[in-house]
């Protein structure tokens, strides 16, 4: 299937808005940060919506669309610096990860290397959660639940490579790794120690991850 030109235009707009957002966030211009931050995820939503219009509704794309809507709400809550809405944002991110997991679990296969990946995840998260336990206090149980959900999502995304290292499989696998990285930065900043300009570093990985997930809804229709 031919990809419509306006999907590339939406992607270009996404990248431009993302770069502007990173600049104003670094400079601490809150009003502009509050304007551009939700616009980034909104453009990802429009990419998937455009895919649904062009290629028709399919199970995968609908779950990705639902996840990005949940992410848009979470991003809007978490961008506010005057008050902490971390708990509220976590709820919508958990919902979004569940939607992604539902998208990735369809037509799933398993290979031997998937067991190695699972062991690596268990080791990394053991170290991560030990760090979180020292600093998260009463939030530790919600953090554990969140980590489990995002790990399920990421694991299901990466093992999509079992079907071949094509554009779709590589896209969702890379998006999962980027999402994990952004989430780690977010958790360290929230519970361990304040990272100067943490929002810039978090979005440096998070925004590309969401763009790739959005584009996966386009690519799956070209498999």
PDB file of C-alpha atoms in Angstrom:
ATOM      1  CA  UNK A   1       0.000   0.000   0.000  1.00  0.00           C
ATOM      2  CA  UNK A   2       1.160   3.524  -0.795  1.00  0.00           C
ATOM      3  CA  UNK A   3       1.601   5.809   2.222  1.00  0.00           C
ATOM      4  CA  UNK A   4      -0.272   9.113   1.709  1.00  0.00           C
ATOM      5  CA  UNK A   5       1.896  12.221   1.572  1.00  0.00           C
ATOM      6  CA  UNK A   6       0.085  13.891   4.460  1.00  0.00           C
ATOM      7  CA  UNK A   7       1.244  11.150   6.850  1.00  0.00           C
ATOM      8  CA  UNK A   8       4.803  12.264   6.163  1.00  0.00           C
ATOM      9  CA  UNK A   9       3.700  15.867   6.647  1.00  0.00           C
ATOM     10  CA  UNK A  10       2.149  14.997  10.018  1.00  0.00           C
ATOM     11  CA  UNK A  11       5.392  13.273  10.957  1.00  0.00           C
ATOM     12  CA  UNK A  12       7.428  16.341   9.970  1.00  0.00           C
ATOM     13  CA  UNK A  13       5.102  18.517  12.058  1.00  0.00           C
ATOM     14  CA  UNK A  14       5.537  16.090  14.973  1.00  0.00           C
ATOM     15  CA  UNK A  15       9.321  16.379  14.818  1.00  0.00           C
ATOM     16  CA  UNK A  16       9.257  20.181  14.551  1.00  0.00           C
ATOM     17  CA  UNK A  17       6.829  20.592  17.457  1.00  0.00           C
ATOM     18  CA  UNK A  18       8.895  18.126  19.505  1.00  0.00           C
ATOM     19  CA  UNK A  19      12.098  20.117  18.904  1.00  0.00           C
ATOM     20  CA  UNK A  20      10.382  23.388  19.818  1.00  0.00           C
ATOM     21  CA  UNK A  21       8.922  21.786  22.926  1.00  0.00           C
ATOM     22  CA  UNK A  22      12.341  20.558  24.022  1.00  0.00           C
ATOM     23  CA  UNK A  23      13.802  24.046  23.564  1.00  0.00           C
ATOM     24  CA  UNK A  24      11.112  25.885  25.546  1.00  0.00           C
ATOM     25  CA  UNK A  25      11.193  23.187  28.255  1.00  0.00           C
ATOM     26  CA  UNK A  26      14.965  23.577  28.560  1.00  0.00           C
ATOM     27  CA  UNK A  27      14.563  27.345  28.802  1.00  0.00           C
ATOM     28  CA  UNK A  28      11.806  26.943  31.382  1.00  0.00           C
ATOM     29  CA  UNK A  29       9.174  28.833  29.375  1.00  0.00           C
ATOM     30  CA  UNK A  30       6.221  27.129  31.043  1.00  0.00           C
ATOM     31  CA  UNK A  31       3.415  28.714  29.025  1.00  0.00           C
ATOM     32  CA  UNK A  32       4.913  27.500  25.740  1.00  0.00           C
ATOM     33  CA  UNK A  33       5.815  24.141  27.259  1.00  0.00           C
ATOM     34  CA  UNK A  34       2.172  23.688  28.310  1.00  0.00           C
ATOM     35  CA  UNK A  35       1.095  24.570  24.772  1.00  0.00           C
ATOM     36  CA  UNK A  36       3.475  22.337  22.814  1.00  0.00           C
ATOM     37  CA  UNK A  37       3.658  19.272  25.079  1.00  0.00           C
ATOM     38  CA  UNK A  38       0.142  17.881  24.479  1.00  0.00           C
ATOM     39  CA  UNK A  39       0.392  18.909  20.821  1.00  0.00           C
ATOM     40  CA  UNK A  40       3.111  16.293  20.293  1.00  0.00           C
ATOM     41  CA  UNK A  41       0.987  13.352  21.407  1.00  0.00           C
ATOM     42  CA  UNK A  42      -2.042  14.846  19.664  1.00  0.00           C
ATOM     43  CA  UNK A  43      -0.118  14.688  16.371  1.00  0.00           C
ATOM     44  CA  UNK A  44       0.664  11.018  17.057  1.00  0.00           C
ATOM     45  CA  UNK A  45      -3.072  10.477  17.559  1.00  0.00           C
ATOM     46  CA  UNK A  46      -3.746  12.145  14.207  1.00  0.00           C
ATOM     47  CA  UNK A  47      -1.205   9.877  12.494  1.00  0.00           C
ATOM     48  CA  UNK A  48      -3.054   6.783  13.721  1.00  0.00           C
ATOM     49  CA  UNK A  49      -6.434   8.357  12.979  1.00  0.00           C
ATOM     50  CA  UNK A  50      -5.270   9.074   9.433  1.00  0.00           C
ATOM     51  CA  UNK A  51      -4.149   5.459   9.119  1.00  0.00           C
ATOM     52  CA  UNK A  52      -7.585   4.295  10.247  1.00  0.00           C
ATOM     53  CA  UNK A  53      -9.220   6.503   7.635  1.00  0.00           C
ATOM     54  CA  UNK A  54      -6.903   5.402   4.825  1.00  0.00           C
ATOM     55  CA  UNK A  55      -6.559   1.690   5.553  1.00  0.00           C
ATOM     56  CA  UNK A  56      -9.713   1.065   7.562  1.00  0.00           C
ATOM     57  CA  UNK A  57     -10.163   0.071  11.198  1.00  0.00           C
ATOM     58  CA  UNK A  58      -8.252  -2.964  12.416  1.00  0.00           C
ATOM     59  CA  UNK A  59      -7.765  -4.394  15.894  1.00  0.00           C
ATOM     60  CA  UNK A  60      -4.122  -3.361  16.200  1.00  0.00           C
ATOM     61  CA  UNK A  61      -4.591   0.248  15.103  1.00  0.00           C
ATOM     62  CA  UNK A  62      -7.631   0.749  17.346  1.00  0.00           C
ATOM     63  CA  UNK A  63      -5.672  -0.365  20.423  1.00  0.00           C
ATOM     64  CA  UNK A  64      -2.739   1.900  19.467  1.00  0.00           C
ATOM     65  CA  UNK A  65      -5.184   4.772  18.985  1.00  0.00           C
ATOM     66  CA  UNK A  66      -6.733   4.120  22.433  1.00  0.00           C
ATOM     67  CA  UNK A  67      -3.275   3.976  24.023  1.00  0.00           C
ATOM     68  CA  UNK A  68      -2.259   7.326  22.549  1.00  0.00           C
ATOM     69  CA  UNK A  69      -5.488   8.937  23.786  1.00  0.00           C
ATOM     70  CA  UNK A  70      -4.654   7.696  27.304  1.00  0.00           C
ATOM     71  CA  UNK A  71      -1.079   8.973  26.865  1.00  0.00           C
ATOM     72  CA  UNK A  72      -2.364  12.387  25.783  1.00  0.00           C
ATOM     73  CA  UNK A  73      -4.259  12.692  29.067  1.00  0.00           C
ATOM     74  CA  UNK A  74      -1.246  11.463  31.062  1.00  0.00           C
ATOM     75  CA  UNK A  75       1.131  13.849  29.303  1.00  0.00           C
ATOM     76  CA  UNK A  76      -1.165  16.783  30.005  1.00  0.00           C
ATOM     77  CA  UNK A  77      -1.300  15.880  33.703  1.00  0.00           C
ATOM     78  CA  UNK A  78       2.420  15.240  34.128  1.00  0.00           C
ATOM     79  CA  UNK A  79       3.588  18.370  32.335  1.00  0.00           C
ATOM     80  CA  UNK A  80       2.188  20.595  35.097  1.00  0.00           C
ATOM     81  CA  UNK A  81       5.007  21.725  37.367  1.00  0.00           C
ATOM     82  CA  UNK A  82       3.049  23.762  39.921  1.00  0.00           C
ATOM     83  CA  UNK A  83       1.530  20.619  41.478  1.00  0.00           C
ATOM     84  CA  UNK A  84       2.388  16.913  41.356  1.00  0.00           C
ATOM     85  CA  UNK A  85      -0.118  14.826  39.419  1.00  0.00           C
ATOM     86  CA  UNK A  86       2.192  11.818  39.153  1.00  0.00           C
ATOM     87  CA  UNK A  87      -0.361   9.370  40.587  1.00  0.00           C
ATOM     88  CA  UNK A  88      -3.037  10.548  38.154  1.00  0.00           C
ATOM     89  CA  UNK A  89      -0.634  10.355  35.237  1.00  0.00           C
ATOM     90  CA  UNK A  90       0.444   6.837  36.210  1.00  0.00           C
ATOM     91  CA  UNK A  91      -3.155   5.631  36.034  1.00  0.00           C
ATOM     92  CA  UNK A  92      -3.529   6.760  32.429  1.00  0.00           C
ATOM     93  CA  UNK A  93      -0.080   5.479  31.456  1.00  0.00           C
ATOM     94  CA  UNK A  94      -0.957   2.066  32.909  1.00  0.00           C
ATOM     95  CA  UNK A  95      -4.143   2.129  30.862  1.00  0.00           C
ATOM     96  CA  UNK A  96      -2.127   3.068  27.787  1.00  0.00           C
ATOM     97  CA  UNK A  97       0.370   0.247  28.345  1.00  0.00           C
ATOM     98  CA  UNK A  98      -2.494  -2.225  28.687  1.00  0.00           C
ATOM     99  CA  UNK A  99      -3.874  -1.053  25.334  1.00  0.00           C
ATOM    100  CA  UNK A 100      -0.436  -1.466  23.741  1.00  0.00           C
ATOM    101  CA  UNK A 101      -0.087  -4.945  25.278  1.00  0.00           C
ATOM    102  CA  UNK A 102      -3.496  -5.874  23.882  1.00  0.00           C
ATOM    103  CA  UNK A 103      -2.327  -4.729  20.450  1.00  0.00           C
ATOM    104  CA  UNK A 104       0.940  -6.670  20.556  1.00  0.00           C
ATOM    105  CA  UNK A 105      -0.398  -9.934  21.999  1.00  0.00           C
ATOM    106  CA  UNK A 106      -2.400 -10.760  18.869  1.00  0.00           C
ATOM    107  CA  UNK A 107      -0.972 -13.567  16.726  1.00  0.00           C
ATOM    108  CA  UNK A 108       1.996 -13.901  19.063  1.00  0.00           C
ATOM    109  CA  UNK A 109       4.744 -16.526  18.661  1.00  0.00           C
ATOM    110  CA  UNK A 110       7.622 -17.635  20.896  1.00  0.00           C
ATOM    111  CA  UNK A 111      11.260 -18.425  20.169  1.00  0.00           C
ATOM    112  CA  UNK A 112      14.149 -19.601  22.328  1.00  0.00           C
ATOM    113  CA  UNK A 113      15.696 -16.129  22.556  1.00  0.00           C
ATOM    114  CA  UNK A 114      12.496 -14.831  24.170  1.00  0.00           C
ATOM    115  CA  UNK A 115      13.480 -16.703  27.361  1.00  0.00           C
ATOM    116  CA  UNK A 116      16.826 -14.891  27.401  1.00  0.00           C
ATOM    117  CA  UNK A 117      15.023 -11.576  27.001  1.00  0.00           C
ATOM    118  CA  UNK A 118      12.754 -12.468  29.916  1.00  0.00           C
ATOM    119  CA  UNK A 119      15.741 -13.263  32.152  1.00  0.00           C
ATOM    120  CA  UNK A 120      17.388  -9.956  31.237  1.00  0.00           C
ATOM    121  CA  UNK A 121      14.185  -8.089  32.101  1.00  0.00           C
ATOM    122  CA  UNK A 122      13.917  -9.860  35.456  1.00  0.00           C
ATOM    123  CA  UNK A 123      17.519  -8.998  36.377  1.00  0.00           C
ATOM    124  CA  UNK A 124      17.245  -5.359  35.283  1.00  0.00           C
ATOM    125  CA  UNK A 125      13.967  -4.872  37.116  1.00  0.00           C
ATOM    126  CA  UNK A 126      15.262  -6.531  40.271  1.00  0.00           C
ATOM    127  CA  UNK A 127      18.002  -3.891  40.368  1.00  0.00           C
ATOM    128  CA  UNK A 128      15.572  -1.113  39.396  1.00  0.00           C
ATOM    129  CA  UNK A 129      12.965  -2.043  42.010  1.00  0.00           C
ATOM    130  CA  UNK A 130      15.568  -2.362  44.752  1.00  0.00           C
ATOM    131  CA  UNK A 131      16.522   1.223  43.973  1.00  0.00           C
ATOM    132  CA  UNK A 132      12.877   2.292  43.964  1.00  0.00           C
ATOM    133  CA  UNK A 133      12.140   0.547  47.274  1.00  0.00           C
ATOM    134  CA  UNK A 134      14.690   2.733  49.043  1.00  0.00           C
ATOM    135  CA  UNK A 135      13.079   5.971  47.864  1.00  0.00           C
ATOM    136  CA  UNK A 136       9.444   5.484  46.802  1.00  0.00           C
ATOM    137  CA  UNK A 137       7.952   4.818  50.249  1.00  0.00           C
ATOM    138  CA  UNK A 138       4.194   4.193  50.115  1.00  0.00           C
ATOM    139  CA  UNK A 139       4.318   4.474  46.333  1.00  0.00           C
ATOM    140  CA  UNK A 140       6.417   1.299  46.047  1.00  0.00           C
ATOM    141  CA  UNK A 141       3.493  -1.074  45.414  1.00  0.00           C
ATOM    142  CA  UNK A 142       2.007   1.150  42.647  1.00  0.00           C
ATOM    143  CA  UNK A 143       5.513   1.460  41.162  1.00  0.00           C
ATOM    144  CA  UNK A 144       5.913  -2.348  41.136  1.00  0.00           C
ATOM    145  CA  UNK A 145       2.525  -2.710  39.439  1.00  0.00           C
ATOM    146  CA  UNK A 146       3.452  -0.074  36.869  1.00  0.00           C
ATOM    147  CA  UNK A 147       6.816  -1.710  36.142  1.00  0.00           C
ATOM    148  CA  UNK A 148       5.156  -5.099  35.621  1.00  0.00           C
ATOM    149  CA  UNK A 149       2.640  -3.614  33.174  1.00  0.00           C
ATOM    150  CA  UNK A 150       5.232  -1.714  31.126  1.00  0.00           C
ATOM    151  CA  UNK A 151       7.477  -4.800  31.081  1.00  0.00           C
ATOM    152  CA  UNK A 152       4.645  -6.927  29.697  1.00  0.00           C
ATOM    153  CA  UNK A 153       4.035  -4.289  27.039  1.00  0.00           C
ATOM    154  CA  UNK A 154       7.714  -4.017  26.148  1.00  0.00           C
ATOM    155  CA  UNK A 155       8.270  -7.773  26.127  1.00  0.00           C
ATOM    156  CA  UNK A 156       5.308  -8.360  23.812  1.00  0.00           C
ATOM    157  CA  UNK A 157       6.525  -5.557  21.542  1.00  0.00           C
ATOM    158  CA  UNK A 158      10.070  -6.909  21.240  1.00  0.00           C
ATOM    159  CA  UNK A 159       9.073 -10.512  20.559  1.00  0.00           C
ATOM    160  CA  UNK A 160       7.139  -9.265  17.545  1.00  0.00           C
ATOM    161  CA  UNK A 161      10.578  -9.701  15.966  1.00  0.00           C
ATOM    162  CA  UNK A 162       9.827 -13.445  15.988  1.00  0.00           C
ATOM    163  CA  UNK A 163       7.813 -12.828  12.839  1.00  0.00           C
ATOM    164  CA  UNK A 164      10.840 -11.325  11.139  1.00  0.00           C
ATOM    165  CA  UNK A 165      13.041  -8.242  11.424  1.00  0.00           C
ATOM    166  CA  UNK A 166      10.927  -6.212   9.034  1.00  0.00           C
ATOM    167  CA  UNK A 167       9.995  -2.556   9.352  1.00  0.00           C
ATOM    168  CA  UNK A 168       7.038  -3.291  11.640  1.00  0.00           C
ATOM    169  CA  UNK A 169       8.900  -5.568  14.061  1.00  0.00           C
ATOM    170  CA  UNK A 170      11.918  -3.271  14.320  1.00  0.00           C
ATOM    171  CA  UNK A 171       9.687  -0.234  14.819  1.00  0.00           C
ATOM    172  CA  UNK A 172       7.719  -1.606  17.779  1.00  0.00           C
ATOM    173  CA  UNK A 173      10.818  -3.182  19.367  1.00  0.00           C
ATOM    174  CA  UNK A 174      12.788   0.072  19.167  1.00  0.00           C
ATOM    175  CA  UNK A 175       9.785   2.026  20.473  1.00  0.00           C
ATOM    176  CA  UNK A 176       9.576  -0.259  23.504  1.00  0.00           C
ATOM    177  CA  UNK A 177      13.270   0.226  24.345  1.00  0.00           C
ATOM    178  CA  UNK A 178      12.932   4.007  24.028  1.00  0.00           C
ATOM    179  CA  UNK A 179       9.824   3.944  26.225  1.00  0.00           C
ATOM    180  CA  UNK A 180      11.650   1.954  28.911  1.00  0.00           C
ATOM    181  CA  UNK A 181      14.507   4.464  28.845  1.00  0.00           C
ATOM    182  CA  UNK A 182      12.212   7.472  29.222  1.00  0.00           C
ATOM    183  CA  UNK A 183      10.322   5.749  32.017  1.00  0.00           C
ATOM    184  CA  UNK A 184      13.536   5.007  33.894  1.00  0.00           C
ATOM    185  CA  UNK A 185      14.546   8.670  33.757  1.00  0.00           C
ATOM    186  CA  UNK A 186      11.070   9.673  34.939  1.00  0.00           C
ATOM    187  CA  UNK A 187      11.171   7.240  37.881  1.00  0.00           C
ATOM    188  CA  UNK A 188      14.634   8.325  39.005  1.00  0.00           C
ATOM    189  CA  UNK A 189      13.605  11.976  38.897  1.00  0.00           C
ATOM    190  CA  UNK A 190      10.339  11.287  40.744  1.00  0.00           C
ATOM    191  CA  UNK A 191      11.646   9.021  43.498  1.00  0.00           C
ATOM    192  CA  UNK A 192      15.445   9.009  43.745  1.00  0.00           C
ATOM    193  CA  UNK A 193      16.827  12.467  43.041  1.00  0.00           C
ATOM    194  CA  UNK A 194      15.901  15.523  41.032  1.00  0.00           C
ATOM    195  CA  UNK A 195      17.466  15.544  37.583  1.00  0.00           C
ATOM    196  CA  UNK A 196      17.926  19.062  36.165  1.00  0.00           C
ATOM    197  CA  UNK A 197      15.881  19.443  32.974  1.00  0.00           C
ATOM    198  CA  UNK A 198      14.541  15.904  33.499  1.00  0.00           C
ATOM    199  CA  UNK A 199      11.490  16.595  31.355  1.00  0.00           C
ATOM    200  CA  UNK A 200      13.766  17.332  28.391  1.00  0.00           C
ATOM    201  CA  UNK A 201      15.648  14.051  28.808  1.00  0.00           C
ATOM    202  CA  UNK A 202      12.460  12.065  29.397  1.00  0.00           C
ATOM    203  CA  UNK A 203      10.824  13.396  26.231  1.00  0.00           C
ATOM    204  CA  UNK A 204      14.038  12.904  24.258  1.00  0.00           C
ATOM    205  CA  UNK A 205      13.225   9.171  24.382  1.00  0.00           C
ATOM    206  CA  UNK A 206       9.476   9.253  24.986  1.00  0.00           C
ATOM    207  CA  UNK A 207       8.471  11.336  21.958  1.00  0.00           C
ATOM    208  CA  UNK A 208      10.330   9.147  19.419  1.00  0.00           C
ATOM    209  CA  UNK A 209       8.829   6.060  21.087  1.00  0.00           C
ATOM    210  CA  UNK A 210       5.278   7.323  20.650  1.00  0.00           C
ATOM    211  CA  UNK A 211       5.987   8.397  17.072  1.00  0.00           C
ATOM    212  CA  UNK A 212       7.239   4.894  16.262  1.00  0.00           C
ATOM    213  CA  UNK A 213       4.227   3.285  17.909  1.00  0.00           C
ATOM    214  CA  UNK A 214       1.958   5.577  15.898  1.00  0.00           C
ATOM    215  CA  UNK A 215       3.740   4.657  12.679  1.00  0.00           C
ATOM    216  CA  UNK A 216       3.471   0.968  13.512  1.00  0.00           C
ATOM    217  CA  UNK A 217      -0.275   1.344  12.881  1.00  0.00           C
ATOM    218  CA  UNK A 218       0.628   2.430   9.358  1.00  0.00           C
ATOM    219  CA  UNK A 219       3.289  -0.245   8.830  1.00  0.00           C
ATOM    220  CA  UNK A 220       1.140  -3.149   9.985  1.00  0.00           C
ATOM    221  CA  UNK A 221      -1.165  -2.451   7.064  1.00  0.00           C
ATOM    222  CA  UNK A 222       1.775  -2.881   4.695  1.00  0.00           C
ATOM    223  CA  UNK A 223       2.874  -6.297   5.939  1.00  0.00           C
TER     224      UNK A 223
END
